[in-house]
CSV table of C-alpha atoms and ligand atoms in Angstrom, one decimal:
chain,number,residue,atom,x,y,z
C,1,MET,CA,15.7,-17.2,-21.6
C,2,LYS,CA,13.3,-14.8,-21.1
C,3,ASN,CA,14.8,-11.2,-19.6
C,4,ILE,CA,12.5,-9.8,-16.8
C,5,LEU,CA,12.8,-6.6,-15.1
C,6,VAL,CA,10.8,-5.7,-11.8
C,7,ILE,CA,10.7,-2.0,-11.2
C,8,PHE,CA,9.3,-0.1,-8.2
C,9,GLY,CA,9.9,2.4,-5.5
C,10,THR,CA,7.4,2.9,-3.1
C,11,ARG,CA,6.9,0.9,0.6
C,12,PRO,CA,3.5,-0.4,-0.5
C,13,GLU,CA,4.8,-1.1,-4.3
C,14,ALA,CA,8.2,-3.3,-2.5
C,15,ILE,CA,5.4,-5.2,0.0
C,16,LYS,CA,3.3,-6.5,-2.7
C,17,MET,CA,6.0,-7.3,-5.4
C,18,ALA,CA,8.3,-8.8,-2.5
C,19,PRO,CA,6.9,-12.3,-3.1
C,20,LEU,CA,6.8,-12.2,-6.9
C,21,VAL,CA,10.1,-11.6,-6.9
C,22,LEU,CA,11.8,-14.0,-4.3
C,23,LYS,CA,9.9,-16.4,-6.4
C,24,LEU,CA,11.1,-15.2,-10.0
C,25,LYS,CA,14.8,-15.2,-8.8
C,26,GLU,CA,14.1,-18.3,-7.8
C,27,ASN,CA,12.9,-20.0,-11.2
C,28,THR,CA,15.9,-20.6,-13.3
C,29,LEU,CA,14.0,-20.6,-16.3
C,30,LEU,CA,13.6,-16.9,-16.1
C,31,ASN,CA,16.7,-14.1,-15.7
C,32,THR,CA,15.1,-11.6,-13.1
C,33,LYS,CA,16.2,-8.7,-12.2
C,34,LEU,CA,14.9,-5.9,-9.9
C,35,CYS,CA,15.2,-2.4,-10.5
C,36,VAL,CA,14.0,0.4,-7.7
C,37,THR,CA,13.7,3.8,-8.3
C,38,ALA,CA,13.9,4.6,-5.0
C,39,GLN,CA,11.0,7.6,-4.8
C,40,HIS,CA,10.9,6.4,-1.7
C,41,ARG,CA,13.9,6.2,0.8
C,42,GLU,CA,14.2,4.9,4.0
C,43,MET,CA,10.5,3.2,3.7
C,44,LEU,CA,11.8,1.4,0.8
C,45,ASP,CA,14.8,0.1,2.5
C,46,GLN,CA,12.8,-0.9,5.6
C,47,VAL,CA,10.5,-3.6,3.1
C,48,LEU,CA,14.0,-4.9,1.3
C,49,HIS,CA,15.9,-5.3,4.6
C,50,PHE,CA,12.8,-7.2,5.7
C,51,PHE,CA,12.3,-9.5,2.6
C,52,LYS,CA,16.1,-10.1,2.2
C,53,LEU,CA,16.2,-8.3,-1.2
C,54,THR,CA,18.7,-6.5,-3.0
C,55,ALA,CA,18.2,-4.5,-6.5
C,56,ASP,CA,20.3,-4.7,-9.4
C,57,TYR,CA,19.9,-1.5,-10.4
C,58,ASP,CA,19.0,1.9,-7.5
C,59,LEU,CA,18.4,4.9,-9.2
C,60,ASP,CA,18.3,6.4,-5.7
C,61,LEU,CA,16.1,9.0,-7.1
C,62,MET,CA,14.0,9.9,-4.4
C,63,GLN,CA,14.7,13.9,-3.0
C,64,LYS,CA,12.7,15.8,0.1
C,65,ASN,CA,9.7,17.0,-0.2
C,66,GLN,CA,9.3,16.1,-4.4
C,67,SER,CA,7.2,17.4,-7.0
C,68,LEU,CA,5.2,15.5,-9.3
C,69,ASN,CA,6.4,16.6,-12.5
C,70,LYS,CA,10.3,16.8,-11.5
C,71,LEU,CA,9.9,12.9,-9.8
C,72,ALA,CA,8.7,12.0,-12.9
C,73,SER,CA,11.2,13.0,-15.3
C,74,ARG,CA,13.8,11.5,-12.9
C,75,ILE,CA,12.3,8.2,-13.0
C,76,LEU,CA,11.2,8.6,-17.2
C,77,ASP,CA,15.4,9.1,-17.8
C,78,ALA,CA,16.8,7.2,-15.0
C,79,VAL,CA,15.0,3.9,-16.3
C,80,ASP,CA,15.4,4.3,-19.9
C,81,ASP,CA,19.0,3.2,-19.2
C,82,VAL,CA,18.2,0.4,-17.3
C,83,LEU,CA,16.5,-0.8,-20.5
C,84,LEU,CA,19.3,-0.6,-22.4
C,85,ASP,CA,22.0,-2.0,-20.3
C,86,PHE,CA,19.5,-5.6,-19.0
C,87,ASN,CA,17.2,-5.0,-22.4
C,88,PRO,CA,14.3,-7.1,-20.8
C,89,ASP,CA,11.2,-8.7,-22.7
C,90,VAL,CA,9.0,-7.5,-20.1
C,91,VAL,CA,8.7,-5.0,-17.5
C,92,LEU,CA,6.9,-5.6,-14.4
C,93,VAL,CA,5.1,-2.8,-12.8
C,94,HIS,CA,2.9,-2.5,-9.8
C,95,GLY,CA,-0.4,-0.5,-8.8
C,96,ASP,CA,-0.7,3.3,-9.0
C,97,THR,CA,2.3,5.2,-8.3
C,98,THR,CA,5.1,7.6,-10.4
C,99,THR,CA,7.1,4.8,-10.4
C,100,SER,CA,4.1,2.4,-12.1
C,101,SER,CA,3.3,5.1,-14.8
C,102,MET,CA,7.1,6.5,-15.5
C,103,ALA,CA,8.7,2.7,-15.6
C,104,ALA,CA,5.9,1.7,-17.9
C,105,LEU,CA,5.7,4.3,-20.5
C,106,ALA,CA,9.6,3.9,-20.1
C,107,ALA,CA,9.1,0.5,-21.8
C,108,PHE,CA,6.6,1.5,-24.0
C,109,HIS,CA,8.4,3.9,-25.8
C,110,ARG,CA,11.7,1.0,-25.8
C,111,ASN,CA,8.7,-1.6,-27.6
C,112,ILE,CA,9.2,-3.7,-24.5
C,113,LYS,CA,5.6,-5.2,-23.2
C,114,VAL,CA,4.6,-3.9,-20.1
C,115,ALA,CA,3.0,-6.4,-17.4
C,116,HIS,CA,0.6,-4.4,-14.8
C,117,VAL,CA,0.1,-6.0,-11.1
C,118,GLU,CA,-2.7,-5.0,-9.4
C,119,ALA,CA,-4.4,-3.9,-12.3
C,120,GLY,CA,-8.4,-2.5,-12.9
C,121,LEU,CA,-8.8,-0.6,-9.5
C,122,ARG,CA,-10.9,2.4,-10.1
C,123,THR,CA,-13.0,5.4,-8.9
C,124,TYR,CA,-13.4,7.1,-12.0
C,125,ASN,CA,-13.0,10.4,-10.5
C,126,LYS,CA,-9.6,11.7,-11.8
C,127,HIS,CA,-9.1,13.8,-8.7
C,128,ALA,CA,-9.5,10.9,-6.0
C,129,PRO,CA,-7.3,9.3,-5.3
C,130,PHE,CA,-5.0,11.9,-6.9
C,131,PRO,CA,-2.5,11.4,-8.8
C,132,GLU,CA,-3.0,8.0,-8.4
C,133,GLU,CA,-6.5,7.3,-10.3
C,134,ILE,CA,-4.5,8.5,-13.6
C,135,ASN,CA,-1.5,7.0,-13.1
C,136,ARG,CA,-3.5,3.6,-13.2
C,137,GLN,CA,-5.4,4.2,-15.9
C,138,LEU,CA,-2.2,5.1,-17.6
C,139,THR,CA,-0.6,2.1,-17.3
C,140,ALA,CA,-3.1,0.0,-18.6
C,141,ARG,CA,-3.3,1.6,-21.4
C,142,LEU,CA,0.5,0.9,-21.8
C,143,ALA,CA,0.1,-2.4,-20.5
C,144,ASP,CA,-0.1,-5.5,-22.2
C,145,TYR,CA,-0.8,-8.1,-19.5
C,146,HIS,CA,-3.3,-7.0,-17.1
C,147,PHE,CA,-3.1,-8.9,-13.4
C,148,ALA,CA,-6.5,-8.3,-11.6
C,149,PRO,CA,-6.9,-8.8,-8.0
C,150,THR,CA,-10.7,-8.8,-8.0
C,151,ILE,CA,-13.7,-9.3,-10.3
C,152,GLY,CA,-14.5,-6.0,-10.4
C,153,ALA,CA,-11.0,-4.8,-11.5
C,154,ILE,CA,-11.4,-7.7,-14.1
C,155,GLU,CA,-15.1,-5.9,-15.2
C,156,ASN,CA,-13.4,-2.4,-15.4
C,157,LEU,CA,-10.8,-3.3,-17.7
C,158,ILE,CA,-12.8,-5.3,-20.3
C,159,LYS,CA,-16.4,-3.8,-20.0
C,160,ASN,CA,-15.6,0.1,-19.0
C,161,GLU,CA,-11.9,0.0,-21.0
C,162,GLY,CA,-12.3,-2.2,-23.6
C,163,VAL,CA,-9.1,-4.2,-22.9
C,164,ARG,CA,-8.8,-7.3,-24.7
C,165,SER,CA,-10.5,-10.1,-22.5
C,166,GLU,CA,-7.2,-12.6,-23.3
C,167,ASN,CA,-4.8,-10.0,-21.9
C,168,VAL,CA,-6.6,-9.7,-18.7
C,169,TYR,CA,-5.7,-12.4,-15.8
C,170,ASN,CA,-7.5,-12.9,-12.8
C,171,THR,CA,-4.8,-13.7,-10.0
C,172,GLY,CA,-6.1,-12.2,-7.0
C,173,ASN,CA,-3.6,-9.5,-4.8
C,174,THR,CA,0.2,-10.5,-4.3
C,175,VAL,CA,-1.2,-8.5,-0.7
C,176,ILE,CA,-2.0,-11.2,0.5
C,177,ASP,CA,1.3,-13.5,-0.3
C,178,ALA,CA,3.2,-11.1,1.5
C,179,LEU,CA,1.3,-10.5,4.7
C,180,LEU,CA,1.3,-14.3,5.0
C,181,LEU,CA,4.7,-14.5,4.5
C,182,GLY,CA,5.5,-11.5,7.1
C,183,LEU,CA,3.3,-13.1,9.2
C,184,GLN,CA,5.3,-16.7,9.0
C,185,ASN,CA,8.9,-14.0,10.0
C,186,ILE,CA,7.7,-12.2,12.7
C,187,ASN,CA,10.7,-11.4,15.3
C,188,GLN,CA,8.6,-10.6,18.6
C,189,GLN,CA,12.1,-9.4,20.0
C,190,LYS,CA,12.2,-6.4,17.6
C,191,ASP,CA,13.2,-3.1,19.0
C,192,GLN,CA,10.0,-1.7,17.7
C,193,ILE,CA,7.9,-4.4,18.8
C,194,VAL,CA,9.7,-4.4,21.9
C,195,LYS,CA,9.0,-0.7,23.0
C,196,LEU,CA,5.0,-1.1,21.7
C,197,LYS,CA,5.0,-3.9,24.5
C,198,LYS,CA,6.3,-1.9,27.1
C,199,TYR,CA,3.9,1.4,26.0
C,200,LEU,CA,0.7,-0.5,25.5
C,201,VAL,CA,-1.8,-0.8,28.2
C,202,PRO,CA,-3.2,-4.4,28.4
C,203,ASN,CA,-6.8,-3.3,29.4
C,204,LYS,CA,-7.0,-0.4,26.8
C,205,ARG,CA,-7.9,-0.8,23.3
C,206,THR,CA,-5.8,0.3,20.4
C,207,ILE,CA,-6.5,1.9,18.0
C,208,LEU,CA,-4.0,2.1,14.7
C,209,VAL,CA,-3.6,5.5,12.5
C,210,THR,CA,-2.3,6.0,9.3
C,211,GLY,CA,-2.4,8.6,6.3
C,212,HIS,CA,-0.8,9.7,3.8
C,213,ARG,CA,-2.9,10.6,0.9
C,214,ARG,CA,-2.7,14.4,-1.2
C,215,GLU,CA,-6.8,14.5,-1.2
C,216,ASN,CA,-5.9,14.4,3.0
C,217,PHE,CA,-3.1,17.2,3.2
C,218,GLY,CA,-4.5,20.3,5.0
C,219,ASP,CA,-7.4,21.1,6.9
C,220,ASN,CA,-8.3,17.0,6.5
C,221,PHE,CA,-5.4,16.0,8.2
C,222,ILE,CA,-6.1,18.5,10.7
C,223,SER,CA,-9.4,17.7,11.4
C,224,LEU,CA,-8.4,13.7,12.0
C,225,CYS,CA,-5.5,14.9,13.9
C,226,LYS,CA,-8.3,16.5,16.3
C,227,ALA,CA,-10.6,13.9,16.3
C,228,LEU,CA,-7.4,11.5,17.1
C,229,ASN,CA,-6.9,14.2,20.2
C,230,THR,CA,-11.0,13.5,20.9
C,231,LEU,CA,-10.6,9.6,21.0
C,232,ALA,CA,-7.3,9.6,23.2
C,233,ASN,CA,-9.5,11.2,25.9
C,234,ARG,CA,-11.2,8.2,26.4
C,235,GLU,CA,-9.7,5.9,29.5
C,236,ASP,CA,-10.5,2.8,27.8
C,237,VAL,CA,-8.0,4.0,24.3
C,238,GLN,CA,-4.8,4.2,23.4
C,239,ILE,CA,-3.9,5.4,19.7
C,240,VAL,CA,-1.1,4.1,17.8
C,241,PHE,CA,0.3,6.2,14.7
C,242,PRO,CA,3.2,5.5,13.0
C,243,VAL,CA,3.5,8.8,10.8
C,244,HIS,CA,4.8,9.0,7.4
C,245,LEU,CA,7.5,10.7,6.4
C,246,ASN,CA,6.0,13.2,3.9
C,247,PRO,CA,6.9,16.6,5.9
C,248,LYS,CA,3.1,17.6,4.8
C,249,ILE,CA,2.1,15.1,6.5
C,250,LYS,CA,4.6,14.6,9.3
C,251,ASP,CA,5.0,18.5,10.6
C,252,ILE,CA,1.4,19.0,10.8
C,253,ALA,CA,1.1,15.0,13.0
C,254,TYR,CA,3.9,16.1,15.6
C,255,ASP,CA,2.4,19.5,15.9
C,256,HIS,CA,-0.9,18.7,17.0
C,257,LEU,CA,0.0,15.1,18.4
C,258,LYS,CA,2.8,14.6,20.0
C,259,ALA,CA,2.1,16.2,23.4
C,260,ASN,CA,-0.9,13.7,23.8
C,261,GLU,CA,0.6,10.8,26.0
C,262,ASN,CA,-2.2,8.7,25.2
C,263,ILE,CA,-1.0,8.6,21.3
C,264,TYR,CA,2.2,7.0,20.3
C,265,LEU,CA,3.4,8.1,17.5
C,266,SER,CA,6.7,7.2,16.3
C,267,GLU,CA,8.7,7.0,12.6
C,268,PRO,CA,7.0,4.3,10.0
C,269,LEU,CA,7.2,1.0,11.3
C,270,ASP,CA,8.9,-1.5,9.9
C,271,TYR,CA,6.0,-3.9,7.7
C,272,GLU,CA,7.3,-7.1,10.4
C,273,ALA,CA,6.2,-4.5,13.2
C,274,PHE,CA,3.4,-2.9,11.5
C,275,ILE,CA,1.4,-6.5,10.9
C,276,TRP,CA,2.3,-7.5,14.7
C,277,ILE,CA,0.5,-3.9,15.5
C,278,MET,CA,-2.4,-4.5,13.0
C,279,ASN,CA,-2.6,-7.8,14.3
C,280,GLU,CA,-2.9,-6.8,17.9
C,281,CYS,CA,-4.9,-3.6,17.8
C,282,HIS,CA,-9.1,-3.3,18.3
C,283,PHE,CA,-9.4,-1.8,15.2
C,284,ILE,CA,-7.7,0.9,12.1
C,285,ILE,CA,-8.1,4.5,10.9
C,286,THR,CA,-6.3,5.0,8.0
C,287,ASP,CA,-6.2,6.3,4.2
C,288,SER,CA,-3.8,3.5,2.9
C,289,GLY,CA,-4.7,1.6,0.0
C,290,GLY,CA,-3.0,-1.7,1.0
C,291,ILE,CA,-4.4,-1.6,5.0
C,292,GLN,CA,-7.7,-2.0,3.5
C,293,GLU,CA,-6.7,-5.1,2.0
C,294,GLU,CA,-4.7,-6.6,4.9
C,295,ALA,CA,-7.5,-6.1,7.2
C,296,PRO,CA,-10.2,-8.5,6.7
C,297,THR,CA,-7.0,-11.2,6.8
C,298,LEU,CA,-6.0,-10.0,10.1
C,299,LYS,CA,-10.5,-9.6,10.8
C,300,LYS,CA,-9.7,-5.9,12.4
C,301,PRO,CA,-12.5,-3.4,11.2
C,302,VAL,CA,-11.3,-0.1,9.0
C,303,LEU,CA,-12.8,3.7,9.0
C,304,VAL,CA,-11.2,5.1,5.7
C,305,THR,CA,-10.4,8.9,5.8
C,306,ARG,CA,-11.7,9.0,2.2
C,307,ASP,CA,-15.0,9.7,0.3
C,308,LEU,CA,-14.1,7.1,-2.6
C,309,THR,CA,-12.4,4.0,-2.8
C,310,GLU,CA,-10.9,1.7,-5.4
C,311,ARG,CA,-11.2,-1.3,-3.2
C,312,MET,CA,-15.1,-1.5,-2.9
C,313,GLU,CA,-15.2,-5.2,-2.3
C,314,ALA,CA,-14.4,-4.5,1.2
C,315,VAL,CA,-16.9,-1.8,1.5
C,316,ASP,CA,-19.5,-3.9,0.3
C,317,LEU,CA,-19.0,-6.5,2.6
C,318,ARG,CA,-18.9,-4.5,5.4
C,319,VAL,CA,-15.4,-4.7,6.7
C,320,VAL,CA,-14.8,-1.4,5.2
C,321,LYS,CA,-16.5,1.8,6.1
C,322,LEU,CA,-15.8,5.1,4.4
C,323,THR,CA,-16.0,7.9,6.9
C,324,GLY,CA,-14.5,11.0,4.9
C,325,SER,CA,-12.2,13.1,6.7
C,326,ALA,CA,-14.9,15.4,8.7
C,327,TYR,CA,-14.5,15.4,12.9
C,328,ASP,CA,-17.9,14.2,13.3
C,329,SER,CA,-18.0,11.5,11.4
C,330,ILE,CA,-14.7,10.0,12.2
C,331,VAL,CA,-15.1,10.5,16.1
C,332,LYS,CA,-19.0,8.6,16.0
C,333,ASN,CA,-18.0,5.6,14.0
C,334,SER,CA,-15.0,5.0,16.2
C,335,VAL,CA,-17.3,5.5,19.4
C,336,ALA,CA,-19.4,3.1,17.6
C,337,LEU,CA,-16.6,0.5,17.2
C,338,LEU,CA,-15.8,0.9,21.0
C,339,GLU,CA,-19.2,1.0,22.3
C,340,ASN,CA,-21.8,-1.1,19.9
C,341,LYS,CA,-20.6,-4.4,20.1
C,342,GLU,CA,-23.0,-5.6,17.2
C,343,PHE,CA,-21.6,-2.9,14.9
C,344,TYR,CA,-18.0,-4.2,15.8
C,345,ASN,CA,-19.0,-7.8,14.8
C,346,GLN,CA,-20.7,-7.0,11.7
C,347,MET,CA,-17.3,-5.1,10.8
C,348,VAL,CA,-15.3,-8.4,11.4
C,349,SER,CA,-14.6,-10.2,8.2
C,350,SER,CA,-15.1,-14.1,7.4
C,351,PHE,CA,-12.9,-14.0,4.4
C,352,ASN,CA,-10.7,-11.6,2.3
C,353,PRO,CA,-11.8,-11.0,-0.7
C,354,TYR,CA,-8.3,-9.4,-2.2
C,355,GLY,CA,-6.4,-12.8,-2.7
C,356,ASP,CA,-5.5,-16.0,-1.1
C,357,GLY,CA,-1.7,-16.0,-0.8
C,358,LYS,CA,-1.0,-17.7,-4.4
C,359,THR,CA,-0.7,-14.7,-6.9
C,360,SER,CA,2.6,-14.7,-7.0
C,361,GLU,CA,2.4,-18.3,-8.5
C,362,LYS,CA,-0.2,-17.3,-10.6
C,363,ILE,CA,1.6,-14.4,-12.3
C,364,ILE,CA,4.7,-16.6,-12.6
C,365,ASN,CA,3.0,-19.1,-14.8
C,366,ILE,CA,1.5,-16.8,-16.8
C,367,LEU,CA,4.5,-15.1,-18.0
C,368,MET,CA,6.1,-18.9,-18.6
C,369,LYS,CA,3.4,-19.5,-21.0
C,370,GLU,CA,3.9,-16.4,-22.4
S,1,UD1,C1,3.1,7.6,-3.2
S,1,UD1,C2,2.4,7.5,-4.2
S,1,UD1,C3,1.0,6.6,-3.5
S,1,UD1,C4,1.7,6.1,-2.2
S,1,UD1,C5,2.4,6.3,-1.5
S,1,UD1,C6,2.8,5.3,-0.3
S,1,UD1,C7,2.6,8.4,-5.9
S,1,UD1,C8,2.1,9.9,-6.7
S,1,UD1,N1,2.3,8.3,-5.1
S,1,UD1,O1,2.8,9.0,-2.5
S,1,UD1,O2,0.5,6.5,-4.5
S,1,UD1,O3,0.2,5.5,-1.5
S,1,UD1,O4,3.7,6.3,-1.6
S,1,UD1,O5,2.9,5.4,0.7
S,1,UD1,O6,3.6,7.9,-6.6
S,1,UD1,N2,9.9,10.4,2.0
S,1,UD1,C9,11.0,10.3,3.0
S,1,UD1,N3,11.3,9.4,3.1
S,1,UD1,C10,10.8,8.1,2.4
S,1,UD1,C11,9.3,8.2,1.8
S,1,UD1,C12,8.6,9.9,1.7
S,1,UD1,O7,11.8,11.2,3.2
S,1,UD1,O8,11.2,6.8,2.7
S,1,UD1,C13,8.9,11.9,2.0
S,1,UD1,C14,9.7,12.8,1.0
S,1,UD1,O9,10.2,13.9,1.2
S,1,UD1,C15,9.1,12.5,-0.5
S,1,UD1,C16,7.6,12.7,0.4
S,1,UD1,O10,7.5,12.1,1.5
S,1,UD1,O11,9.8,14.0,-1.3
S,1,UD1,C17,6.7,12.6,-1.1
S,1,UD1,O12,7.1,11.0,-1.1
S,1,UD1,P1,6.2,10.8,-2.4
S,1,UD1,O13,6.7,9.4,-3.3
S,1,UD1,O14,6.1,11.3,-3.5
S,1,UD1,O15,4.4,10.7,-1.9
S,1,UD1,P2,3.8,9.6,-1.4
S,1,UD1,O16,2.9,11.3,-0.5
S,1,UD1,O17,4.9,9.1,-0.3
S,2,UDP,N1,3.0,0.0,6.6
S,2,UDP,C1,4.2,-0.4,7.0
S,2,UDP,N2,4.8,0.5,8.0
S,2,UDP,C2,3.7,1.6,8.7
S,2,UDP,C3,2.3,1.5,7.9
S,2,UDP,C4,2.1,1.0,6.9
S,2,UDP,O1,5.1,-1.1,6.4
S,2,UDP,O2,3.9,2.0,9.5
S,2,UDP,C5,2.5,-1.0,5.4
S,2,UDP,C6,1.1,-1.3,5.6
S,2,UDP,O3,1.3,-3.0,5.9
S,2,UDP,C7,0.6,-1.8,4.0
S,2,UDP,C8,1.5,-1.1,3.1
S,2,UDP,O4,2.6,-0.3,4.3
S,2,UDP,O5,1.5,-3.1,3.9
S,2,UDP,C9,0.8,0.4,3.2
S,2,UDP,O6,1.6,1.8,2.2
S,2,UDP,P1,1.1,2.6,2.2
S,2,UDP,O7,-0.8,3.4,3.4
S,2,UDP,O8,1.8,3.8,2.6
S,2,UDP,O9,0.7,3.0,0.7
S,2,UDP,P2,-0.9,2.5,-0.2
S,2,UDP,O10,-1.2,1.4,0.4
S,2,UDP,O11,-2.2,3.1,0.4
S,2,UDP,O12,-0.4,2.9,-1.2
C-alpha cells in the first residue's frame, strides 16, 4: 500500500488541505499520515479543531516573531525525522509557505516524490508576494506532480517554465471544497458568531478587513489603518477586523484602531465564524490570497491592498480589484462600493473561477493511478 504524507503548517494551508486529508484518510487503499510543522500554532489549531483533524506528527515549530531562515532550518531538520520514521512514497505540500518549500526540499533530499497542491500561481516578481513567489517557484522545481487550480497556472508551469505536461494536472482549488464543507457546518450558536451578531447594527453595511503580508508591514499597513478610521466615520458603515497574530500587524492594528467604536477588532476568527461574517458583509478589504478565492462563491466584492496578485482570474472577471495600499485609493474604492450601485453590482461574481468543490476527489484519483 502506498504511504502518503501530507505536510502543512499555517492556517491557509490547513484550510485548503483539510478536505483532502479527510478524504485521503477515508481511503483504505492508501496509508495517509498528517504532519503539521505548526509554523502557526493557535491559527492552525483553530482549523484542525473545526475539521476534526488530528496530526500524526506535530512538530510544534512556531516561535514568536520567527525569522524566515530560522524557521526554514527548523522545518528542514524536523521533517527529516518524520520522513525517516514513516518512509512515505509521496509527500503532499500546499501553496507557497516556508513549510511547503522546506518540506518539499526535505522530501527531495530523501528521493521521495513531491506532489504540489495549488501549483503554478505566479507574479514573476520575487518581491511580491515576498517570500511566497519564490517559495512557489522552488516547490515547482522540486515537485513530481503539479496540481494546478486554473488554466493560467497550467500555462505558467508548462509554457513559461518547461514543466513536462504529463506531470501537470488541472484540478481546481481545494479552497472551494473547504468552503462548501465549512458552510454546511456553521454553528450559529458559536461564541464568536453570537458576539458578532450582538455587535452588528442591522441597518449598517459591514466592511470585513484582514491584512498580514510582509510587503505591507510598516507604512502600508498604517495607511490601511488610516483609511479604515476614515471609513468608520460614516454612519452607514461598520468594520469588522479579525487581526492576524503576527506582532508586526497586531501591534499597529491595536495602536491605530482600538479607540474606534465603529471598528470591531478581534483575535483571528475560527474558520466557521470567518466564513459566516464573509457571508454577512457588504464587501471585503484584504491582502489575503485565500479570501480572494473564496469571495466569488459568496458573491462579495474584494478590494485587494496589493499592487500585484498571483490570482488574476478574479481580477479579470472584475470581482476583485487591486487598490494597492495607498490611503486615497482604499478610501476612494470603498466609497465607490458604498455609493455606486453599478460599480458594486459589476463586482458581484456569477461564478467562481477557482474550483467546483470536487478538487480533493480529482487529486486522490490521480494519486491512485500513479
Ligand atoms: C505565513 C506565510 C504566508 C501566509 C500566512 C497565512 C510564509 C513565508 N508565509 O505568513 O504565505 O499567507 O502565513 O497567515 O510561510 N503567530 C502566532 N500564532 C499563530 C500564527 C502566527 O503568534 O498561530 C505569530 C508568531 O509571532 C509568528 C508570526 O505570527 O512568528 C509570523 O508567522 P509566520 O508563519 O512566520 O508568517 P505569516 O506572516 O503568518
Ligand atoms: N480566515 C479565518 N479566520 C480569519 C481570517 C481568515 O479562518 O480571521 C481564513 C479565510 O477564510 C481563508 C484563510 O483564512 O480561508 C486565509 O488565510 P490568510 O489570509 O492568513 O493567508 P493567505 O490565504 O493569504 O495565504
